[in-house]
Short mmCIF file of C-alpha atoms (C1' of nucleotides) in Angstrom, two decimals:
data_model
loop_
_atom_site.label_atom_id
_atom_site.label_comp_id
_atom_site.label_asym_id
_atom_site.label_seq_id
_atom_site.Cartn_x
_atom_site.Cartn_y
_atom_site.Cartn_z
CA UNK U 23 6.26 7.64 -32.96
CA UNK U 24 8.91 7.56 -30.24
CA UNK U 25 8.86 11.20 -29.11
CA UNK U 26 6.77 10.54 -26.02
CA UNK U 27 8.70 7.50 -24.80
CA UNK U 28 12.07 9.11 -25.50
CA UNK U 29 11.10 12.15 -23.47
CA UNK U 30 9.86 9.87 -20.71
CA UNK U 31 13.19 8.10 -20.52
CA UNK U 32 15.20 11.30 -20.79
CA UNK U 33 13.69 12.37 -17.47
CA UNK U 34 16.00 9.93 -15.69
CA UNK U 35 18.81 8.74 -17.95
CA UNK U 36 20.76 10.12 -20.91
CA UNK U 37 21.25 7.93 -23.98
CA UNK U 38 23.23 8.41 -27.18
CA UNK U 39 21.32 8.45 -30.49
CA UNK U 40 22.66 4.96 -31.24
CA UNK U 41 21.47 3.67 -27.89
CA UNK U 42 18.06 5.19 -28.51
CA UNK U 43 17.85 3.51 -31.91
CA UNK U 44 18.85 0.24 -30.34
CA UNK U 45 16.15 0.67 -27.73
CA UNK U 46 13.53 1.47 -30.39
CA UNK U 47 14.40 -1.74 -32.24
CA UNK U 48 13.04 -3.73 -29.28
CA UNK U 49 9.65 -2.02 -29.24
CA UNK U 50 6.39 -3.16 -30.76
CA UNK U 51 3.08 -1.38 -31.16
CA UNK U 52 0.00 -3.04 -29.68
CA UNK U 53 -3.54 -1.69 -30.10
CA UNK U 54 -6.57 -2.44 -27.95
CA UNK U 55 -10.22 -1.47 -28.12
CA UNK U 56 -12.09 -0.14 -25.11
CA UNK U 57 -12.82 -2.72 -22.37
CA UNK U 58 -10.26 -5.26 -23.60
CA UNK U 59 -7.92 -7.14 -21.31
CA UNK U 60 -4.22 -6.47 -21.72
CA UNK U 61 -3.52 -9.01 -18.98
CA UNK U 62 -5.62 -11.24 -16.72
CA UNK U 63 -4.89 -12.75 -13.33
CA UNK U 64 -3.48 -16.25 -13.70
CA UNK U 65 -1.61 -15.34 -16.87
CA UNK U 66 2.11 -14.72 -17.02
CA UNK U 67 2.90 -11.22 -18.27
CA UNK U 68 5.05 -11.40 -21.38
CA UNK U 69 5.65 -7.68 -21.81
CA UNK U 70 5.81 -4.26 -20.23
CA UNK U 71 4.00 -1.44 -22.00
CA UNK U 72 4.18 2.31 -22.37
CA UNK U 73 0.92 4.08 -23.18
CA UNK U 74 1.06 6.37 -26.22
CA UNK U 75 -2.72 6.76 -26.38
CA UNK U 76 -5.64 5.76 -24.19
CA UNK U 77 -6.38 4.85 -20.60
CA UNK U 78 -6.23 1.64 -18.54
CA UNK U 79 -7.00 0.32 -15.11
CA UNK U 80 -4.76 -2.09 -13.21
CA UNK U 81 -6.64 -4.02 -10.53
CA UNK U 82 -6.94 -7.08 -8.31
CA UNK U 83 -10.21 -8.97 -7.87
CA UNK U 84 -11.12 -10.11 -4.37
CA UNK U 85 -12.96 -13.36 -3.66
CA UNK U 86 -16.35 -11.58 -3.77
CA UNK U 87 -15.51 -10.24 -7.22
CA UNK U 88 -14.90 -6.66 -6.14
CA UNK U 89 -12.34 -4.74 -8.16
CA UNK U 90 -9.57 -3.18 -6.16
CA UNK U 91 -7.87 -0.60 -8.40
CA UNK U 92 -4.08 -0.48 -8.01
CA UNK U 93 -3.67 2.38 -10.45
CA UNK U 94 -4.96 4.12 -13.54
CA UNK U 95 -2.61 4.90 -16.38
CA UNK U 96 -2.91 7.40 -19.23
CA UNK U 97 -0.55 8.53 -21.95
CA UNK U 98 3.09 8.71 -20.81
CA UNK U 99 2.71 5.97 -18.16
CA UNK U 100 4.32 2.55 -18.03
CA UNK U 101 2.04 -0.39 -17.29
CA UNK U 102 2.54 -4.04 -16.46
CA UNK U 103 2.52 -6.68 -13.79
CA UNK U 104 6.13 -6.24 -12.77
CA UNK U 105 6.36 -9.33 -10.56
CA UNK U 106 4.84 -11.60 -13.16
CA UNK U 107 6.99 -10.09 -15.90
CA UNK U 108 10.33 -10.41 -14.11
CA UNK U 109 9.71 -13.65 -12.23
CA UNK U 110 8.03 -15.25 -15.25
CA UNK U 111 5.16 -16.69 -13.32
CA UNK U 112 1.40 -16.12 -13.17
CA UNK U 113 0.34 -12.88 -11.49
CA UNK U 114 -2.85 -11.73 -9.80
CA UNK U 115 -3.35 -8.46 -11.65
CA UNK U 116 -5.85 -7.54 -14.32
CA UNK U 117 -4.98 -4.81 -16.78
CA UNK U 118 -7.96 -3.65 -18.79
CA UNK U 119 -8.47 -0.74 -21.17
CA UNK U 120 -10.97 1.98 -20.27
CA UNK U 121 -10.60 3.64 -23.69
CA UNK U 122 -9.15 2.52 -27.04
CA UNK U 123 -5.47 2.26 -26.20
CA UNK U 124 -2.11 2.04 -27.95
CA UNK U 125 1.01 0.70 -26.31
CA UNK U 126 4.66 0.46 -27.10
CA UNK U 127 5.68 -2.89 -25.68
CA UNK U 128 8.89 -4.70 -24.90
CA UNK U 129 8.84 -8.45 -24.34
CA UNK U 130 10.77 -10.33 -21.69
CA UNK U 131 13.65 -11.50 -23.84
CA UNK U 132 14.12 -8.06 -25.42
CA UNK U 133 14.02 -6.52 -22.00
CA UNK U 134 16.81 -8.76 -20.72
CA UNK U 135 18.81 -7.95 -23.85
CA UNK U 136 18.17 -4.24 -23.35
CA UNK U 137 19.26 -4.33 -19.70
CA UNK U 138 22.39 -6.19 -20.77
CA UNK U 139 23.25 -3.93 -23.72
CA UNK U 140 22.41 -0.63 -22.03
CA UNK U 141 22.79 -1.02 -18.25
CA UNK U 142 21.43 2.48 -17.80
CA UNK U 143 18.00 0.93 -18.27
CA UNK U 144 18.55 -1.04 -15.12
CA UNK U 145 18.80 2.33 -13.38
CA UNK U 146 15.84 3.73 -15.27
CA UNK U 147 13.52 0.94 -14.22
CA UNK U 148 14.86 1.04 -10.68
CA UNK U 149 13.90 4.70 -10.47
CA UNK U 150 10.43 4.04 -11.91
CA UNK U 151 9.73 1.28 -9.42
CA UNK U 152 11.16 3.28 -6.56
CA UNK U 153 8.75 6.09 -7.31
CA UNK U 154 5.77 3.86 -7.72
CA UNK U 155 6.62 2.12 -4.43
CA UNK U 156 6.79 5.51 -2.73
CA UNK U 157 3.46 6.58 -4.19
CA UNK U 158 1.88 3.32 -3.07
CA UNK U 159 3.27 3.78 0.43
CA UNK U 160 1.80 7.25 0.69
CA UNK U 161 -1.53 6.05 -0.63
CA UNK U 162 -1.63 3.18 1.84
CA UNK U 163 -0.87 5.56 4.68
CA UNK U 164 -3.54 8.02 3.52
CA UNK U 165 -6.13 5.30 3.14
CA UNK U 166 -5.67 4.15 6.72
CA UNK U 167 -5.22 7.55 8.32
CA UNK U 168 -7.52 9.96 6.48
CA UNK U 169 -11.28 9.97 5.91
CA UNK U 170 -12.74 9.21 2.48
CA UNK U 171 -13.59 12.86 1.81
CA UNK U 172 -9.96 13.96 2.13
CA UNK U 173 -8.81 11.07 -0.04
CA UNK U 174 -11.29 11.99 -2.73
CA UNK U 175 -10.28 15.64 -2.74
CA UNK U 176 -6.61 14.68 -2.96
CA UNK U 177 -7.34 12.35 -5.83
CA UNK U 178 -9.19 15.04 -7.79
CA UNK U 179 -6.35 17.45 -7.21
CA UNK U 180 -3.61 14.97 -8.12
CA UNK U 181 -5.26 13.31 -11.12
CA UNK U 182 -7.72 15.80 -12.67
CA UNK U 183 -7.35 14.17 -16.11
CA UNK U 184 -8.31 10.78 -14.69
CA UNK U 185 -11.42 12.24 -13.09
CA UNK U 186 -12.49 13.43 -16.55
CA UNK U 187 -11.91 10.07 -18.19
CA UNK U 188 -12.92 7.25 -15.86
CA UNK U 189 -16.29 6.42 -14.26
CA UNK U 190 -16.78 7.52 -10.69
CA UNK U 191 -17.25 3.99 -9.39
CA UNK U 192 -13.65 3.23 -10.36
CA UNK U 193 -12.41 6.27 -8.50
CA UNK U 194 -14.36 4.99 -5.49
CA UNK U 195 -12.47 1.71 -5.76
CA UNK U 196 -9.15 3.54 -6.03
CA UNK U 197 -9.72 5.59 -2.91
CA UNK U 198 -10.99 2.52 -1.07
CA UNK U 199 -14.74 3.05 -0.63
CA UNK U 200 -17.94 1.77 -2.26
CA UNK U 201 -19.45 3.73 -5.17
CA UNK U 202 -22.48 4.46 -3.00
CA UNK U 203 -20.39 6.03 -0.29
CA UNK U 204 -18.40 8.16 -2.73
CA UNK U 205 -21.67 9.40 -4.11
CA UNK U 206 -22.68 10.53 -0.62
CA UNK U 207 -19.32 12.17 -0.03
CA UNK U 208 -19.75 14.12 -3.25
CA UNK U 209 -23.30 15.13 -2.35
CA UNK U 210 -22.04 16.49 0.97
CA UNK U 211 -19.21 18.36 -0.74
CA UNK U 212 -21.63 19.85 -3.27
CA UNK U 213 -23.88 21.11 -0.49
CA UNK U 214 -20.91 22.63 1.32
CA UNK U 215 -19.62 24.46 -1.76
CA UNK U 216 -23.07 25.72 -2.76
CA UNK U 217 -23.31 27.28 0.70
CA UNK U 218 -19.89 28.91 0.21
CA UNK U 219 -20.94 30.29 -3.17
CA UNK U 220 -23.51 32.46 -1.35
CA UNK U 221 -26.52 30.68 -2.75
CA UNK U 222 -25.94 31.66 -6.39
CA UNK M 14 31.65 -9.87 9.39
CA UNK M 15 30.35 -9.86 5.83
CA UNK M 16 28.99 -13.40 5.57
CA UNK M 17 25.37 -12.41 6.02
CA UNK M 18 25.38 -9.49 3.60
CA UNK M 19 27.35 -11.44 0.99
CA UNK M 20 24.84 -14.26 1.12
CA UNK M 21 22.02 -11.74 0.89
CA UNK M 22 23.46 -10.24 -2.27
CA UNK M 23 24.29 -13.62 -3.77
CA UNK M 24 20.57 -14.37 -3.84
CA UNK M 25 20.19 -12.05 -6.82
CA UNK M 26 23.55 -11.25 -8.40
CA UNK M 27 26.93 -12.96 -8.75
CA UNK M 28 30.08 -11.02 -7.94
CA UNK M 29 33.77 -11.82 -8.30
CA UNK M 30 35.90 -11.86 -5.11
CA UNK M 31 37.47 -8.55 -6.17
CA UNK M 32 34.06 -6.97 -6.67
CA UNK M 33 33.00 -8.22 -3.25
CA UNK M 34 36.09 -6.70 -1.66
CA UNK M 35 35.42 -3.45 -3.43
CA UNK M 36 31.85 -3.52 -2.14
CA UNK M 37 33.04 -4.22 1.42
CA UNK M 38 35.35 -1.21 1.27
CA UNK M 39 32.28 1.06 1.07
CA UNK M 40 30.60 -0.33 4.18
CA UNK M 41 30.66 1.01 7.71
CA UNK M 42 29.41 -0.50 10.94
CA UNK M 43 26.88 1.50 12.95
CA UNK M 44 25.58 0.46 16.37
CA UNK M 45 22.41 1.60 18.10
CA UNK M 46 20.88 0.95 21.47
CA UNK M 47 17.26 -0.05 21.90
CA UNK M 48 14.70 2.72 21.21
CA UNK M 49 17.14 4.93 19.32
CA UNK M 50 16.27 6.73 16.11
CA UNK M 51 18.21 5.73 13.03
CA UNK M 52 16.27 8.33 11.06
CA UNK M 53 13.53 10.84 11.83
CA UNK M 54 10.92 12.46 9.58
CA UNK M 55 12.17 15.80 8.30
CA UNK M 56 15.76 14.56 8.06
CA UNK M 57 17.47 13.61 4.84
CA UNK M 58 18.63 10.00 4.87
CA UNK M 59 22.37 9.81 4.32
CA UNK M 60 22.70 6.05 4.17
CA UNK M 61 21.06 2.71 3.52
CA UNK M 62 21.60 -0.02 6.07
CA UNK M 63 21.70 -3.80 6.28
CA UNK M 64 20.83 -5.31 9.66
CA UNK M 65 23.41 -7.76 11.00
CA UNK M 66 21.87 -7.83 14.47
CA UNK M 67 18.73 -6.47 16.05
CA UNK M 68 15.28 -5.31 15.09
CA UNK M 69 13.79 -2.02 13.90
CA UNK M 70 10.46 -0.44 12.98
CA UNK M 71 9.95 1.84 10.02
CA UNK M 72 6.89 4.08 10.40
CA UNK M 73 5.04 7.25 9.52
CA UNK M 74 3.38 9.45 12.14
CA UNK M 75 -0.06 10.86 11.35
CA UNK M 76 -1.23 14.29 12.51
CA UNK M 77 -2.77 12.78 15.66
CA UNK M 78 0.56 11.19 16.55
CA UNK M 79 -0.42 7.62 15.70
CA UNK M 80 2.34 5.40 14.43
CA UNK M 81 1.62 3.72 11.15
CA UNK M 82 4.16 0.90 10.75
CA UNK M 83 5.44 0.45 7.20
CA UNK M 84 7.55 -2.57 8.06
CA UNK M 85 9.62 -4.33 10.68
CA UNK M 86 13.13 -5.47 9.86
CA UNK M 87 15.34 -8.07 11.52
CA UNK M 88 18.72 -9.54 10.68
CA UNK M 89 19.27 -9.97 6.92
CA UNK M 90 16.97 -7.08 5.95
CA UNK M 91 17.84 -3.81 4.25
CA UNK M 92 16.43 -0.65 5.80
CA UNK M 93 16.21 2.96 4.79
CA UNK M 94 14.05 5.74 3.49
CA UNK M 95 14.69 5.05 -0.17
CA UNK M 96 13.08 8.21 -1.53
CA UNK M 97 14.93 10.45 0.87
CA UNK M 98 18.20 8.62 0.24
CA UNK M 99 18.08 8.76 -3.56
CA UNK M 100 16.40 12.12 -4.02
CA UNK M 101 18.51 13.68 -1.26
CA UNK M 102 15.65 15.49 0.38
CA UNK M 103 13.81 15.25 3.71
CA UNK M 104 11.59 12.22 4.09
CA UNK M 105 8.56 11.45 6.26
CA UNK M 106 9.73 8.13 7.70
CA UNK M 107 10.93 7.30 11.17
CA UNK M 108 13.30 4.39 11.63
CA UNK M 109 13.70 3.38 15.25
CA UNK M 110 15.36 0.42 16.90
CA UNK M 111 13.24 -2.03 18.90
CA UNK M 112 16.33 -3.90 20.17
CA UNK M 113 20.04 -3.10 20.29
CA UNK M 114 20.92 -3.11 16.60
CA UNK M 115 23.98 -3.26 14.36
CA UNK M 116 23.97 -2.12 10.77
CA UNK M 117 26.31 -2.25 7.85
CA UNK M 118 25.75 1.07 6.11
CA UNK M 119 26.63 2.63 2.80
CA UNK M 120 26.43 6.39 2.39
CA UNK M 121 25.06 8.23 -0.61
CA UNK M 122 28.34 9.01 -2.30
CA UNK M 123 29.67 5.48 -1.84
CA UNK M 124 26.42 4.13 -3.18
CA UNK M 125 26.70 6.20 -6.37
CA UNK M 126 30.29 5.03 -6.72
CA UNK M 127 29.24 1.43 -6.16
CA UNK M 128 26.46 1.61 -8.76
CA UNK M 129 28.94 3.13 -11.18
CA UNK M 130 31.76 0.64 -10.53
CA UNK M 131 29.59 -2.48 -10.35
CA UNK M 132 26.40 -1.91 -12.38
CA UNK M 133 25.10 -5.25 -11.15
CA UNK M 134 24.17 -3.43 -7.96
CA UNK M 135 21.76 -1.34 -9.97
CA UNK M 136 20.01 -4.64 -10.76
CA UNK M 137 20.31 -5.86 -7.19
CA UNK M 138 18.60 -2.82 -5.74
CA UNK M 139 15.99 -2.85 -8.50
CA UNK M 140 15.06 -6.39 -7.53
CA UNK M 141 14.90 -5.51 -3.83
CA UNK M 142 12.62 -2.57 -4.45
CA UNK M 143 10.50 -4.53 -6.87
CA UNK M 144 9.86 -7.16 -4.23
CA UNK M 145 9.12 -4.70 -1.51
CA UNK M 146 6.70 -2.89 -3.82
CA UNK M 147 4.96 -6.16 -4.55
CA UNK M 148 4.72 -7.02 -0.85
CA UNK M 149 3.30 -3.59 -0.11
CA UNK M 150 0.75 -3.98 -2.87
CA UNK M 151 -0.45 -7.29 -1.49
CA UNK M 152 -0.61 -5.90 2.00
CA UNK M 153 -2.62 -2.89 0.86
CA UNK M 154 -5.04 -5.17 -0.95
CA UNK M 155 -5.37 -7.45 2.08
CA UNK M 156 -5.93 -4.53 4.42
CA UNK M 157 -8.84 -3.23 2.37
CA UNK M 158 -10.37 -6.58 1.45
CA UNK M 159 -9.93 -8.88 4.44
CA UNK M 160 -11.06 -8.61 8.06
CA UNK M 161 -8.56 -7.90 10.83
CA UNK M 162 -8.64 -11.49 12.09
CA UNK M 163 -7.43 -12.88 8.75
CA UNK M 164 -4.74 -10.22 8.53
CA UNK M 165 -3.50 -11.05 12.00
CA UNK M 166 -3.35 -14.78 11.29
CA UNK M 167 -1.46 -14.14 8.05
CA UNK M 168 0.98 -11.91 9.86
CA UNK M 169 1.69 -14.53 12.52
CA UNK M 170 2.23 -17.14 9.84
CA UNK M 171 4.44 -14.96 7.66
CA UNK M 172 6.54 -13.31 10.38
CA UNK M 173 6.66 -15.65 13.39
CA UNK M 174 10.05 -14.25 14.51
CA UNK M 175 8.63 -10.72 14.54
CA UNK M 176 5.71 -11.83 16.71
CA UNK M 177 8.26 -13.09 19.26
CA UNK M 178 10.26 -9.90 19.28
CA UNK M 179 7.97 -6.87 19.00
CA UNK M 180 5.14 -5.65 21.26
CA UNK M 181 1.64 -6.54 20.18
CA UNK M 182 0.54 -2.91 19.83
CA UNK M 183 3.06 -2.52 17.00
CA UNK M 184 1.67 -5.55 15.24
CA UNK M 185 -1.77 -3.95 15.58
CA UNK M 186 -0.43 -0.87 13.84
CA UNK M 187 1.10 -3.00 11.09
CA UNK M 188 -2.11 -4.82 10.32
CA UNK M 189 -4.07 -1.57 10.50
CA UNK M 190 -6.15 -1.74 13.68
CA UNK M 191 -5.99 -0.27 17.19
CA UNK M 192 -4.19 -2.22 19.93
CA UNK M 193 -7.52 -2.60 21.74
CA UNK M 194 -9.16 -4.20 18.77
CA UNK M 195 -6.27 -6.60 18.15
CA UNK M 196 -6.55 -7.62 21.78
CA UNK M 197 -10.22 -8.48 21.22
CA UNK M 198 -9.44 -10.37 18.03
CA UNK M 199 -6.90 -12.45 19.92
CA UNK M 200 -9.34 -13.10 22.77
CA UNK M 201 -11.87 -14.40 20.24
CA UNK M 202 -9.25 -16.59 18.57
CA UNK M 203 -8.16 -18.00 21.94
CA UNK M 204 -11.75 -18.91 22.79
CA UNK M 205 -12.17 -20.60 19.40
CA UNK M 206 -9.02 -22.65 19.70
CA UNK M 207 -9.69 -23.68 23.30
CA UNK M 208 -13.03 -25.07 22.05
CA UNK M 209 -11.24 -26.99 19.28
CA UNK M 210 -8.78 -28.45 21.77
CA UNK M 211 -11.67 -30.37 23.37
CA UNK M 212 -11.45 -28.56 26.69
CA UNK M 213 -8.05 -29.94 27.65
"C1'" DC T 3 -33.81 8.67 -32.00
"C1'" DA T 4 -35.22 5.19 -29.01
"C1'" DC T 5 -34.21 1.51 -26.08
"C1'" DA T 6 -30.88 -1.06 -23.52
"C1'" DT T 7 -27.08 -0.81 -20.71
"C1'" DT T 8 -24.18 1.42 -17.65
"C1'" DT T 9 -23.57 4.78 -14.17
"C1'" DC T 10 -25.03 7.54 -10.35
"C1'" DT T 11 -27.94 8.70 -6.47
"C1'" DT T 12 -30.74 8.18 -2.32
"C1'" DA T 13 -32.24 6.07 1.84
"C1'" DA T 14 -32.75 2.55 5.45
"C1'" DT T 15 -30.40 -0.76 8.05
"C1'" DC T 16 -26.32 -2.89 9.74
"C1'" DT T 17 -21.34 -3.87 11.39
"C1'" DA T 18 -16.33 -3.89 11.83
"C1'" DG T 19 -13.55 -1.32 14.03
"C1'" DT T 20 -12.70 3.17 17.04
"C1'" DT T 21 -12.58 5.82 21.22
"C1'" DC T 22 -12.36 6.43 25.89
"C1'" DA T 23 -11.61 4.93 30.36
"C1'" DA T 24 -10.46 1.87 33.91
"C1'" DT T 25 -7.93 -2.43 35.41
"C1'" DT T 26 -4.68 -6.05 35.16
"C1'" DT T 27 -0.49 -8.10 33.61
"C1'" DT T 28 4.19 -8.02 32.10
"C1'" DT T 29 8.69 -6.12 31.61
"C1'" DT T 30 12.55 -3.66 33.01
"C1'" DG T 31 16.19 -1.30 34.98
"C1'" DG T 32 18.25 0.31 39.33
"C1'" DC J 28 14.02 -8.24 44.03
"C1'" DC J 29 11.03 -4.43 43.86
"C1'" DA J 30 8.95 -0.17 42.11
"C1'" DA J 31 7.67 2.07 38.04
"C1'" DA J 32 6.89 2.06 33.52
"C1'" DA J 33 5.15 -0.23 29.52
"C1'" DA J 34 1.99 -3.37 27.54
"C1'" DA J 35 -2.26 -5.85 27.31
"C1'" DT J 36 -7.14 -6.54 28.43
"C1'" DT J 37 -12.00 -5.49 28.99
"C1'" DG J 38 -16.29 -3.15 28.34
"C1'" DA J 39 -19.54 0.54 26.99
"C1'" DA J 40 -20.77 3.93 23.72
"C1'" DC J 41 -20.08 5.44 19.19
"C1'" DT J 42 -19.16 6.12 13.95
"C1'" DA J 43 -17.33 5.75 9.24
"C1'" DG J 44 -18.40 3.23 5.90
"C1'" DA J 45 -20.77 -1.31 3.95
"C1'" DT J 46 -24.82 -3.52 2.23
"C1'" DT J 47 -29.07 -3.87 -0.01
"C1'" DA J 48 -32.47 -2.27 -2.89
"C1'" DA J 49 -34.70 0.75 -5.89
"C1'" DG J 50 -35.13 4.59 -8.91
"C1'" DA J 51 -33.08 8.41 -11.87
"C1'" DA J 52 -29.79 10.03 -15.08
"C1'" DA J 53 -26.56 9.49 -18.57
"C1'" DT J 54 -24.47 7.08 -22.37
"C1'" DG J 55 -23.82 4.14 -26.20
"C1'" DT J 56 -25.42 1.81 -30.16
"C1'" DG J 57 -28.40 -0.44 -33.83
#
DNA sequence: CACATTTCTTAATCTAGTTCAATTTTTTGG
DNA sequence: CCAAAAAATTGAACTAGATTAAGAAATGTG
């Protein structure tokens, strides 16, 4: 039940068995079917979640209705609209399942209690956010400074599991191009590699 | 001396006078002339800084040597390469002064001590990073979904002091266009507004 | 297993922003 | 206050990627 989340936390902080039990007492299981919303823009996020099974997309919708994917998350990832959750006001993020998904969740009040009772969690979440901010910074830089082909290749290399599990149009959104253009990029790459493979 | 930084911290956490004194004991003043590096890519960041006077740019250099501005910072802002500072390894950020600048700095060891002695700082820095991550997310979304003109107008509205103090080519970099194109955007805006002003 | 829906591909046309190069304007430090 | 550097402008030619539209392939579901 808690193996995955305990291991996730142990990457950054060390807790006593009692502290772990206390932490577990705050958690709830939530289950979602494929293509369900975990959160919609305009809502206030009442919990943070940790994925024990499944796959989600976290995105913003622009005025034309285009999805702009902030991130995908699979097993062993934390998900949520952090600003909405901590500031207790409506956010602009959608979180939607791509597969049937199971979360361990912690609600706002429990989270405050947890941070109070075990201040190490303050550090834990700081580290998580720090890393996600760094990743976002690098992605932003790459998106503005490298062509779509390079971004696609980096994505495939960095998130091979995601490539297996989410439709290509969503990967296009993540790397910041239209599905049509990603399709062309892939066609060009396929031609290149077939040449390399000496016409087999 | 510490008025500005104390007020900055008081926005998110409440400290006793003794805790504040303890905090102050970790700080050092550092002064830089205009166009000096506070940090260069490839170096490990040994401190975080709080600007008491001046203005800096925080940027990444791409392989062609183009600056990609992550953010500007004026008085009352924290600056640093957070990943490099916390993970104690070389980063890819440049931090360079745009004006003569004075910082209050805290080095790595003092920071660890501070987080240990006053765990509220763990919360304080979590909140700072959370907000900067949110800002970055919104900026990334805007950059991919809105035209340069809208981004420029939003920048001017959000950071009027920065517009006064940094060269326009750096603002171009921030909003993600070439200096030439920003110049054209501004020319178009000037024409528009002169029309509106009924030819005065 | 078939039909409806979703996803992917292909191609033609279009555009926001880039690049390069030359010129003008502004800022600065001696 | 002036020379030199830095910053901003302008214009012409170009391109990465968007848009639109239609068809092909894959996938899910009664």
